[in-house]
C-alpha positions as a printed Julia matrix, in Angstrom:
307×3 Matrix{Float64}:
 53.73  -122.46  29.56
 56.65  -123.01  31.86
 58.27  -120.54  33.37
 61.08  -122.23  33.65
 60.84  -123.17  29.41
 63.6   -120.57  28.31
 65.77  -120.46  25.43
 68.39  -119.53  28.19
 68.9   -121.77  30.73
 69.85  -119.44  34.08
 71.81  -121.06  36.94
 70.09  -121.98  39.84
 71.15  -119.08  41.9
 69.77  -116.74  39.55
 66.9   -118.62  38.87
 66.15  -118.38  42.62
 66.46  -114.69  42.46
 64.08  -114.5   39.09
 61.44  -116.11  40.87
 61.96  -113.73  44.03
 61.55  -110.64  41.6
 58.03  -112.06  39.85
 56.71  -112.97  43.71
 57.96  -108.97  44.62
 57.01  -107.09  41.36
 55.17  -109.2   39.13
 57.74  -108.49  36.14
 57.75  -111.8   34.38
 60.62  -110.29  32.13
 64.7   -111.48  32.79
 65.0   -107.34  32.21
 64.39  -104.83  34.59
 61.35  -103.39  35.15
 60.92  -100.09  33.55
 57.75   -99.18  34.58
 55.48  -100.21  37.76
 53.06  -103.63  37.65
 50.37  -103.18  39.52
 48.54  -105.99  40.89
 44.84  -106.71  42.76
 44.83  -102.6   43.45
 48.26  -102.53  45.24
 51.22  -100.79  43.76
 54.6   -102.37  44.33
 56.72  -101.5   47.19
 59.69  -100.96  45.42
 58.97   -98.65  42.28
 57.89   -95.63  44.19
 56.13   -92.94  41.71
 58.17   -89.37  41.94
 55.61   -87.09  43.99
 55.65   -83.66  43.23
 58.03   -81.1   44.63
 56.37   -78.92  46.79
 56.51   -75.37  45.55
 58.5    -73.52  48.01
 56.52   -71.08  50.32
 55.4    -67.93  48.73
 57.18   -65.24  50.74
 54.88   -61.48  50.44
 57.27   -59.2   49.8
 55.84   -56.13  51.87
 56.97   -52.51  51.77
 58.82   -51.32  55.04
 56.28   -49.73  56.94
 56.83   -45.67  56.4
 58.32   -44.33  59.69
 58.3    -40.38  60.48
 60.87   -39.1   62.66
 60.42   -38.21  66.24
 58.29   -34.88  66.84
 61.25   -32.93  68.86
 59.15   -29.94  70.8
 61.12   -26.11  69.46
 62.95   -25.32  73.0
 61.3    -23.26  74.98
 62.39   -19.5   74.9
 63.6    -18.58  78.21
 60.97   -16.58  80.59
 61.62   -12.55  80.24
 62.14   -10.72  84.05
 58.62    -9.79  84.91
 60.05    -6.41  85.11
 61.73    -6.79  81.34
 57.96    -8.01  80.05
 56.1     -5.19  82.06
 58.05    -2.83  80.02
 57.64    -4.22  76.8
 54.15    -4.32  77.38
 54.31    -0.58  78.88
 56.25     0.39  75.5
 53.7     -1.26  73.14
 50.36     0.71  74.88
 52.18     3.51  74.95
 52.87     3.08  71.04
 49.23     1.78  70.36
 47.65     5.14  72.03
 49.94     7.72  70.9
 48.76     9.85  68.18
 49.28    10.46  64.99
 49.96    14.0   63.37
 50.12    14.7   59.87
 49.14    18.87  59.76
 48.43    20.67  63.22
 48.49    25.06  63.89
 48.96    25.57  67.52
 48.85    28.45  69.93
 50.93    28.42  72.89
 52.51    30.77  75.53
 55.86    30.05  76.43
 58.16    31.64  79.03
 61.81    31.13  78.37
 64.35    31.86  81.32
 68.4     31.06  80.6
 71.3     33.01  80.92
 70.84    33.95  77.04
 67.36    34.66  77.2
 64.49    35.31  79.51
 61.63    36.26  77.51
 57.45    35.16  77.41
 56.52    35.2   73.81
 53.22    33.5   71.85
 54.77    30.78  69.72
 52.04    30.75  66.47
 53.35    26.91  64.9
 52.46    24.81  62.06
 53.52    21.31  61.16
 53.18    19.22  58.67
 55.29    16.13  58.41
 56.65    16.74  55.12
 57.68    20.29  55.3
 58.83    20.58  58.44
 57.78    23.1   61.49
 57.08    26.95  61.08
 57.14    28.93  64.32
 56.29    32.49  64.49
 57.72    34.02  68.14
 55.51    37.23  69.0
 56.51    39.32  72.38
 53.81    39.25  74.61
 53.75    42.49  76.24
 54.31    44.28  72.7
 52.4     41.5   70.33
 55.6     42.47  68.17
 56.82    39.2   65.7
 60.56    39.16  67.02
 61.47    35.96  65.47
 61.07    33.21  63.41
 61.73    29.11  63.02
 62.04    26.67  60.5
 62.96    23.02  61.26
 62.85    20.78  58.7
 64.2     16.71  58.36
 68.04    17.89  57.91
 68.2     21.74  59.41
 67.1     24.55  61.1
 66.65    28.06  60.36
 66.52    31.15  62.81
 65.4     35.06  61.51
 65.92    37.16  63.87
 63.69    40.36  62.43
 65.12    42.62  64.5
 68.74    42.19  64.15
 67.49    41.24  60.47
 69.76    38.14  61.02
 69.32    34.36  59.43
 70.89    32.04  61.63
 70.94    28.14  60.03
 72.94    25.19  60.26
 72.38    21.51  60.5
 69.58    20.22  62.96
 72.74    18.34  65.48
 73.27    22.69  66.39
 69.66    23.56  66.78
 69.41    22.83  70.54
 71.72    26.03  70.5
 69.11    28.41  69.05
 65.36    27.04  69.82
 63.81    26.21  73.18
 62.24    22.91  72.07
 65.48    21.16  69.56
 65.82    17.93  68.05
 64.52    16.08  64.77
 60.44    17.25  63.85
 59.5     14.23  65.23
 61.12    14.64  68.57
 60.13    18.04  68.77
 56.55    17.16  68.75
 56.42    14.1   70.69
 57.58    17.0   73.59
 55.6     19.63  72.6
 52.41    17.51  72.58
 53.13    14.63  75.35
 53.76    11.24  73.31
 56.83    10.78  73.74
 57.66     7.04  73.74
 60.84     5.16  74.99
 63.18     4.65  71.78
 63.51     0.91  70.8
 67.64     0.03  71.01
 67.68     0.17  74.19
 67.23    -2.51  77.55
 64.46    -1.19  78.95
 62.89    -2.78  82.53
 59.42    -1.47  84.49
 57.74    -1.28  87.73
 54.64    -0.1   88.65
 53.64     1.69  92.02
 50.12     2.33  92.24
 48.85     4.31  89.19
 52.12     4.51  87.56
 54.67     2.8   85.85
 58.45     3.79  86.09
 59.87     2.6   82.98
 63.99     3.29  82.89
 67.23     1.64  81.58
 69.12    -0.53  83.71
 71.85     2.42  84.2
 69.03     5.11  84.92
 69.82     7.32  82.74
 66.55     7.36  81.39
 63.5      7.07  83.1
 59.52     7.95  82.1
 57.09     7.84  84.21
 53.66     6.44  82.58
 50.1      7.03  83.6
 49.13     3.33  84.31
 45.23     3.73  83.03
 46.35     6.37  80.15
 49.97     4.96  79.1
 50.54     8.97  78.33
 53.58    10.17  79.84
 53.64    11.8   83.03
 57.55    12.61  83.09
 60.64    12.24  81.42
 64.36    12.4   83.12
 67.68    12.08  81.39
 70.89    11.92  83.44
 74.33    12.17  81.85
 77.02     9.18  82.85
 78.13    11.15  86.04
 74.33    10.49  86.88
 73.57    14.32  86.8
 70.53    15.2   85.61
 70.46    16.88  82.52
 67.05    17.35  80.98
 63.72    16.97  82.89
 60.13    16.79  81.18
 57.27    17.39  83.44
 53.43    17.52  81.9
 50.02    18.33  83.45
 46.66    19.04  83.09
 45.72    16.79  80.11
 42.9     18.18  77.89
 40.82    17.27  74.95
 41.23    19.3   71.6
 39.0     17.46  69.28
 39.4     13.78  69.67
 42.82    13.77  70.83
 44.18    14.39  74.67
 46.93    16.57  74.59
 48.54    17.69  78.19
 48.47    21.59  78.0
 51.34    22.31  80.65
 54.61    21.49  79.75
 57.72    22.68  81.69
 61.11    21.46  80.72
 64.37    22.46  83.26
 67.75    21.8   82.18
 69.55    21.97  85.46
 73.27    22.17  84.13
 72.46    24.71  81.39
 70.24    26.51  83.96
 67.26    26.4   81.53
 63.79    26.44  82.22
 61.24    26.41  79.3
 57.11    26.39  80.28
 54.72    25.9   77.96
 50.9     26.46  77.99
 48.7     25.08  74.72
 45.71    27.51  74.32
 44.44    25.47  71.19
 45.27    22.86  68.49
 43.59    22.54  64.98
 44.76    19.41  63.49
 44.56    18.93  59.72
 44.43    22.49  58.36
 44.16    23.88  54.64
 47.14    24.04  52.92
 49.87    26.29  54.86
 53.13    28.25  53.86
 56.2     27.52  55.71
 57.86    30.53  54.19
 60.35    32.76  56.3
 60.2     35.35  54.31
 63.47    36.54  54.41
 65.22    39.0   51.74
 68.24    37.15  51.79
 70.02    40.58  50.14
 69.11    42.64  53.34
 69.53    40.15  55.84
 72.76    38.85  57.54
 73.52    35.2   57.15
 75.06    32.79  59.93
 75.89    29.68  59.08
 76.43    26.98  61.79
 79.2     24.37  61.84
């Protein structure tokens, strides 16, 4: 068969251009070409087959790394004065070794010389921290009971038995009527030695050989501190002219039991031209049960109250 045998006869022109597409594609057909003729093996260059997209890159979603924020160091507290730390440190021995009393009796000689009194009596005590303390005040020449004490948290009471009298007020009045005044635990601390600086205060040290001088900045009070011991040695208070009003001086530490106790004690008020002195014969700490009674018939005796 011809190719050129057609019910339709083309013009020359596009005959030309027939026979160009059957020599490029091999489509023997006047209508396009759908799909692709291949021939001896070799696809045709002009029907290109549609490749396949390319999927687009898989992106891994990853978590933002966890980040902590930057360690800042807590500032530094300043450095304390060496003399502010020696103190502290002085204060906190002093604490740590001081006794503790619960019940105590006590025998003690005490001379007394002030313009009110000048007297050397045996002061018979006993404390116990929730009653208060009992003193018993016996002339020592006669061994006569003159007098008799009761301090407790809030007040003080005074019997004289000879002037049958019952002197009593609040404890602020009782510096006014007993050698040793101030609360019960005050009045021990300077009966037996352990006192301790008060906390509430700016306290600063320095030590000279076996001591330690440990004071406010204004001097007004100053202890001086056994540097081995951290007992007391002595106590000074000064008033704000700087004049010295109360002096505490202690000696001759001794044993009663387990517990050190200094058995001289001499306390000098200067202004009030006061001297107390105090010598401990014995201590028995945690007694039987003891009365702290004055015994006082209130109907005989003569009451004083103190405001």
């Amino acid at each position: 068969m011809s190719f050129f045998s057609l019910k339709t006869r083309l013009p020359k022109t596009q005959l030309l251009a027939f026979a160009l597409l059957i020599l490029l594609t091999g489509c023997k057909s006047a209508k396009p070409c759908i799909e692709p003729v291949y021939g001896s093996g070799i696809q045709s260059n002009l029907i290109i087959p549609q490749e396949t997209p390319t999927p687009p890159p898989t992106i891994e979603v990853k978590n933002p790394p966890i980040t902590h924020p930057p360690l800042i160091a807590p500032p530094v507290p300043p450095q304390k004065a060496p003399e502010i730390q020696l103190a502290e440190d002085t204060i906190a021995k002093m604490e740590n070794v001081r006794p503790k009393f619960n019940r105590l009796t006590a025998t003690s000689s005490m001379d007394i010389d002030s313009p009110e009194l000048e007297q050397s009596v045996t002061a018979l005590s006993r404390y116990d921290t929730a009653k208060g303390l009992y003193t018993s005040y016996r002339a020592t020449a006669l061994n006569f009971e003159g007098a008799r004490s009761l301090v407790t948290r809030d007040s003080f009471f005074v019997y004289n038995r000879i002037e049958k009298e019952l002197t009593y007020g609040s404890i602020s009045f009782a510096n006014r009527f007993l050698p040793v005044s101030g609360t019960i635990e005050q009045i021990m601390a300077i009966l037996t030695g352990t006192i301790v600086p008060e906390s509430g205060f700016n306290w600063e040290a320095y030590q000279n050989g076996d001591e330690i001088l440990v004071r406010t900045p204004d001097l007004r009070q100053q202890y001086t501190v056994d540097a081995k011991t951290y007992r007391i040695r002595t106590a000074e208070i000064r008033n704000v002219k700087n004049e010295l009003t109360e002096k505490i001086v202690y000696s001759e530490p001794a044993a009663f039991g387990n517990i050190v106790i200094p058995r001289r004690v001499e306390m000098t008020q200067p202004l009030a031209k006061r001297t107390v002195k105090i010598y401990h014969r014995n201590f028995e700490f945690n007694p039987e049960p003891m009365s702290f009674d004055l015994n006082v018939d209130r109907k005989k005796a003569k009451l004083v109250l103190i405001r």
